[in-house]
XYZ file of C-alpha atoms in Angstrom:
366
model
C -40.339 7.561 -2.187
C -39.272 8.099 1.598
C -35.330 7.000 2.334
C -35.715 4.094 3.974
C -37.743 2.521 1.394
C -34.878 3.652 -1.450
C -32.730 1.346 0.906
C -34.356 -1.575 1.104
C -35.266 -1.612 -2.279
C -31.213 -1.289 -2.974
C -30.587 -3.808 -0.300
C -33.403 -5.996 -2.075
C -32.024 -5.871 -5.066
C -28.223 -6.067 -3.800
C -29.462 -9.249 -1.983
C -30.857 -10.651 -5.147
C -28.097 -10.098 -7.770
C -26.108 -11.806 -4.856
C -28.120 -15.062 -4.884
C -28.396 -15.259 -8.789
C -24.832 -14.876 -9.323
C -23.960 -17.771 -6.373
C -26.774 -19.981 -8.333
C -24.694 -19.206 -11.193
C -21.561 -20.181 -10.462
C -22.903 -23.162 -7.830
C -23.399 -26.510 -8.400
C -27.198 -27.533 -9.912
C -27.877 -31.144 -8.916
C -31.509 -30.905 -10.930
C -30.335 -28.938 -14.128
C -34.264 -29.888 -15.415
C -35.234 -27.096 -12.175
C -33.135 -24.125 -13.119
C -35.601 -21.843 -14.035
C -37.440 -22.693 -11.070
C -34.062 -21.926 -8.693
C -33.979 -19.031 -10.761
C -36.362 -17.444 -10.109
C -36.723 -18.132 -6.417
C -33.200 -17.187 -5.407
C -34.474 -13.510 -7.376
C -37.846 -13.500 -5.450
C -36.263 -14.333 -2.012
C -33.823 -11.086 -2.628
C -36.766 -8.884 -3.787
C -39.136 -9.970 -1.342
C -36.487 -8.098 0.976
C -37.830 -5.073 -0.335
C -41.381 -5.068 1.744
C -39.542 -5.864 5.266
C -40.067 -2.578 7.062
C -43.958 -2.737 6.011
C -44.134 -6.666 6.411
C -41.544 -8.379 8.019
C -44.323 -11.487 8.767
C -44.852 -11.895 5.465
C -41.230 -11.178 4.000
C -40.236 -13.956 6.523
C -42.158 -15.871 5.085
C -42.069 -15.542 1.376
C -38.314 -15.614 2.194
C -38.340 -19.397 4.082
C -40.309 -20.543 0.866
C -38.452 -18.668 -1.869
C -34.708 -21.355 -0.022
C -36.969 -24.014 0.448
C -37.837 -24.179 -3.459
C -34.179 -23.097 -4.363
C -32.536 -25.977 -2.476
C -35.495 -28.338 -3.783
C -33.938 -26.900 -7.299
C -31.170 -28.286 -6.155
C -28.983 -25.256 -6.244
C -26.597 -24.989 -3.062
C -26.823 -21.907 -2.112
C -27.286 -20.111 1.426
C -30.670 -18.944 2.620
C -28.848 -15.488 2.683
C -32.416 -13.440 2.297
C -34.185 -15.592 5.203
C -31.496 -13.912 7.522
C -31.938 -10.894 6.483
C -36.255 -11.309 7.573
C -35.262 -12.908 11.099
C -33.073 -9.509 11.588
C -35.847 -7.279 10.087
C -38.781 -9.571 12.148
C -36.905 -9.428 15.096
C -36.006 -5.533 14.913
C -40.174 -5.317 14.495
C -40.877 -7.271 17.539
C -42.298 -9.986 15.786
C -39.369 -12.371 17.936
C -41.818 -15.725 18.115
C -42.348 -15.387 15.202
C -38.802 -15.444 13.954
C -38.101 -18.039 16.489
C -40.607 -20.832 14.934
C -40.039 -20.178 11.814
C -36.090 -20.590 12.049
C -36.736 -23.793 13.797
C -38.972 -24.857 11.130
C -36.718 -24.061 8.376
C -34.184 -26.508 10.425
C -36.148 -28.926 9.930
C -37.008 -28.341 6.765
C -33.581 -27.792 5.157
C -32.739 -31.015 5.762
C -36.134 -32.386 3.845
C -35.454 -30.233 1.136
C -31.855 -31.511 0.295
C -32.933 -35.123 0.731
C -35.949 -34.648 -1.861
C -33.418 -33.109 -4.335
C -31.320 -35.831 -4.664
C -28.842 -35.624 -1.836
C -26.889 -39.103 -1.236
C -28.249 -39.984 2.461
C -29.901 -38.329 5.478
C -25.941 -37.347 6.747
C -24.946 -35.823 3.673
C -28.451 -33.723 3.778
C -27.695 -32.491 7.370
C -24.157 -32.022 6.931
C -25.029 -29.601 3.801
C -28.066 -27.603 5.845
C -25.355 -26.558 7.935
C -23.567 -24.760 5.431
C -26.725 -23.984 4.160
C -28.337 -22.600 7.620
C -25.855 -22.291 9.726
C -26.795 -21.936 13.445
C -24.619 -19.160 14.606
C -25.440 -17.068 11.788
C -29.278 -17.180 12.661
C -28.748 -16.519 16.016
C -26.307 -13.436 14.815
C -29.055 -11.773 12.373
C -32.068 -11.953 15.555
C -29.394 -10.982 18.019
C -28.678 -8.079 15.250
C -32.705 -7.273 15.262
C -32.890 -7.439 18.925
C -29.904 -5.020 20.139
C -31.252 -2.863 17.262
C -35.090 -2.833 18.660
C -34.046 -2.341 22.135
C -31.519 1.136 20.922
C -34.645 2.150 19.732
C -36.550 1.655 22.436
C -34.668 3.832 24.530
C -33.631 6.181 22.446
C -37.613 6.770 22.400
C -38.219 6.184 25.852
C -35.201 9.543 26.189
C -37.396 11.235 23.686
C -40.732 10.508 25.610
C -38.992 11.583 28.972
C -37.724 14.811 27.817
C -40.894 15.718 26.723
C -42.534 14.858 30.291
C -40.188 16.961 31.979
C -40.551 20.200 29.451
C -44.180 19.643 30.295
C -43.701 19.236 33.689
C -41.435 22.570 33.637
C -43.629 24.777 31.366
C -47.216 23.578 33.975
C -45.155 24.593 36.901
C -44.333 27.960 35.182
C -48.061 27.998 33.703
C -48.875 27.701 37.967
C -46.347 30.579 39.215
C -47.365 32.987 36.221
C -51.005 31.842 37.316
C -50.309 32.323 41.128
C -48.696 35.568 40.679
C -51.596 36.909 38.181
C -53.555 36.275 41.017
C -51.919 38.099 43.504
C -51.661 41.415 41.031
C -55.674 40.895 39.555
C -57.055 40.597 43.269
C -55.249 43.975 44.779
C -56.436 45.931 41.570
C -59.659 43.801 42.803
C -60.135 44.779 46.009
C -59.822 48.645 44.997
C -62.414 48.335 43.580
C -64.563 47.030 45.949
C -63.464 49.023 48.675
C -64.271 52.440 46.633
C -67.797 50.898 45.179
C -68.671 49.492 48.664
C -67.724 52.974 50.456
C -69.276 54.854 47.832
C -72.398 52.645 48.329
C -71.994 53.521 52.019
C -72.210 57.750 51.745
C -74.916 57.689 49.420
C -76.774 55.327 51.504
C -75.801 57.485 55.417
C -76.880 60.457 52.577
C -80.003 59.366 51.850
C -79.122 59.413 48.190
C -80.711 56.863 45.700
C -77.521 54.221 44.716
C -77.058 54.174 41.343
C -77.770 50.288 39.761
C -74.229 51.138 38.255
C -72.391 51.233 41.242
C -74.446 48.309 43.082
C -73.297 45.856 39.957
C -69.617 47.280 40.255
C -69.486 46.247 44.024
C -71.052 43.011 43.091
C -69.000 42.282 40.303
C -66.100 43.181 42.782
C -67.016 40.968 45.441
C -67.570 37.697 42.502
C -64.295 38.646 41.127
C -62.115 38.362 45.016
C -64.114 35.162 45.453
C -63.368 33.561 42.331
C -59.455 34.470 42.589
C -59.531 32.920 45.984
C -61.747 29.583 44.933
C -58.769 29.624 41.239
C -55.620 30.440 43.743
C -57.042 27.587 45.997
C -57.225 24.857 43.541
C -54.172 25.784 42.412
C -52.667 24.967 45.781
C -54.237 21.647 46.249
C -56.883 23.125 48.280
C -60.411 21.276 48.623
C -61.669 24.111 51.276
C -63.377 26.239 48.706
C -63.694 23.908 45.591
C -64.102 25.435 42.049
C -67.894 26.376 40.815
C -69.685 23.667 38.578
C -73.402 23.263 37.556
C -74.666 23.300 40.517
C -74.000 27.134 40.563
C -75.117 28.021 36.415
C -78.384 28.866 37.525
C -77.075 32.041 39.661
C -74.889 33.013 36.715
C -78.074 33.072 34.654
C -79.730 35.183 37.809
C -76.733 37.476 37.067
C -77.266 38.080 33.777
C -80.434 38.579 34.475
C -79.441 41.949 36.576
C -77.780 43.782 34.076
C -80.581 44.095 31.821
C -80.518 40.484 29.373
C -83.428 38.263 29.611
C -81.496 34.738 29.693
C -83.667 31.803 30.657
C -81.855 28.084 31.493
C -83.366 25.092 30.457
C -81.662 22.319 31.352
C -82.593 18.055 29.806
C -81.819 14.685 30.771
C -80.831 13.082 33.871
C -77.408 14.183 35.493
C -75.763 11.245 36.881
C -72.585 11.851 38.407
C -71.110 14.348 35.801
C -67.268 14.469 37.018
C -66.054 17.636 38.714
C -63.187 18.589 35.839
C -66.343 18.558 33.387
C -68.788 20.206 35.778
C -66.151 23.078 36.214
C -65.474 23.865 32.518
C -68.963 23.731 31.681
C -69.191 26.774 34.547
C -66.965 28.225 32.639
C -67.920 27.922 29.173
C -71.580 29.960 30.346
C -69.741 31.884 31.820
C -67.868 33.082 29.243
C -70.322 33.022 26.861
C -72.998 34.833 28.818
C -69.596 38.176 29.950
C -69.601 38.096 25.953
C -73.083 38.648 25.377
C -73.174 41.514 28.022
C -70.134 42.908 26.641
C -69.888 42.347 23.112
C -72.920 41.415 21.828
C -75.612 43.941 22.495
C -78.449 41.347 22.671
C -81.719 41.443 24.449
C -82.653 38.209 25.090
C -79.845 34.994 25.405
C -80.815 31.528 26.217
C -78.842 29.041 28.331
C -79.413 24.871 27.506
C -77.571 22.122 29.444
C -78.676 18.290 27.969
C -77.564 15.470 29.913
C -76.783 12.592 27.470
C -76.199 8.996 27.593
C -72.148 9.932 27.821
C -71.991 13.254 26.561
C -73.006 16.588 28.932
C -74.001 19.366 25.934
C -74.200 23.164 26.543
C -75.561 25.901 24.736
C -75.537 29.696 24.469
C -77.668 31.431 22.485
C -78.209 35.185 21.832
C -80.064 37.311 19.244
C -76.762 39.567 19.022
C -75.012 41.771 16.893
C -72.367 38.560 15.958
C -71.814 38.572 11.921
C -69.960 36.363 10.039
C -66.657 38.037 10.058
C -66.819 38.254 13.592
C -62.983 37.035 15.102
C -62.649 34.606 18.292
C -61.476 36.258 21.218
C -58.930 35.382 24.197
C -62.394 34.151 26.276
C -63.556 31.696 23.226
C -60.264 30.203 22.497
C -59.545 29.736 26.364
C -63.036 28.415 25.975
C -62.029 25.744 23.313
C -58.841 24.901 25.073
C -60.464 24.022 28.542
C -63.208 21.735 26.480
C -60.198 20.146 24.210
C -58.155 19.341 27.190
C -61.106 17.462 28.142
C -61.738 15.806 24.782
C -64.905 17.764 24.044
C -66.240 19.410 20.948
C -66.468 23.199 20.538
C -68.450 24.995 18.098
C -68.629 28.577 18.114
C -70.317 31.149 15.824
C -72.676 34.060 14.334
C -76.564 32.127 13.512
C -77.975 32.373 10.586
C -81.257 33.985 11.753
C -78.871 36.405 14.065
C -77.245 36.607 17.087
C -74.156 34.283 18.593
C -73.879 30.636 19.402
C -72.180 28.551 21.813
C -72.374 24.704 22.056
C -69.700 22.230 23.765
C -70.000 18.700 24.092
C -67.645 17.019 26.641
C -67.909 13.034 27.381
C -68.352 11.899 30.840
C -67.885 8.729 30.306
C -65.395 7.543 33.495
C -63.626 5.599 30.937
């Protein structure tokens, strides 16, 4: 049981005891209904234990109990009902509290008349003692004031979180740009050295090794990717990042490394969002890179399935992945990209051998 529930229970018990004591010490016009009156007094107070969980139900229960012990002839103020009004307004049910209070203002004089009060004037005079309008307004005002204070506190907390998130995003952007600049320099050196080596080999009439050509092409592609990434970070659309249309190029490049890579596209492509297309490209790229680096696979299949509201990307290989294979940084990055779009990623060894990566990305604009 939480601390708030314990506090509500203590308050409810205290109000119930206070009402019963007031009933014992007060006047009873209908002794035959004393049992009903005491039960209503106790029930009205104890109902406050649920005021946080069900404020509307507690408001109704305390109102019924208040009318019941007025009908029984107990001249006791409706204290429990005032607590219920406070709780209902604090929970945001202002209209319900106002409507219930208007009904109570009309119902209490009727209950007093039914209990044997001499005339209408006396009933209205006594109803003002039972449910004073000033206390009723004060209870509602207190609930509204606390509700507004809690709302402002929540708004301030949300603002602090948004500010911290924005600063973190700015810092990540700064780090990404710094990393881009550093990597661009190193990759440029590798690319230039490879191109010089290829040029010299051809000038001498020598056969250019496939590995050297692969290094040159990879350097060119990495430099292009880094430029595209930086321009995307700077909100520059002159060279947009890769998307679904570029996946066939990934598969063709994978074949140049000796991997038997195949691409299958199913379904109808109806306006895949750019963010989803970029993520799909990165998933295929990272999966094929992992196959080439770690899996020692001979074949790989890339399957892109356009389903209603969902884009499914699946990459399978026949490599040497095991059940104990731990996820690397690339897989973690893929999972973060997919989660950011509200999708799901499943990755792990296959029973028949090899490794499988499957991502489901929502494409519904909603």
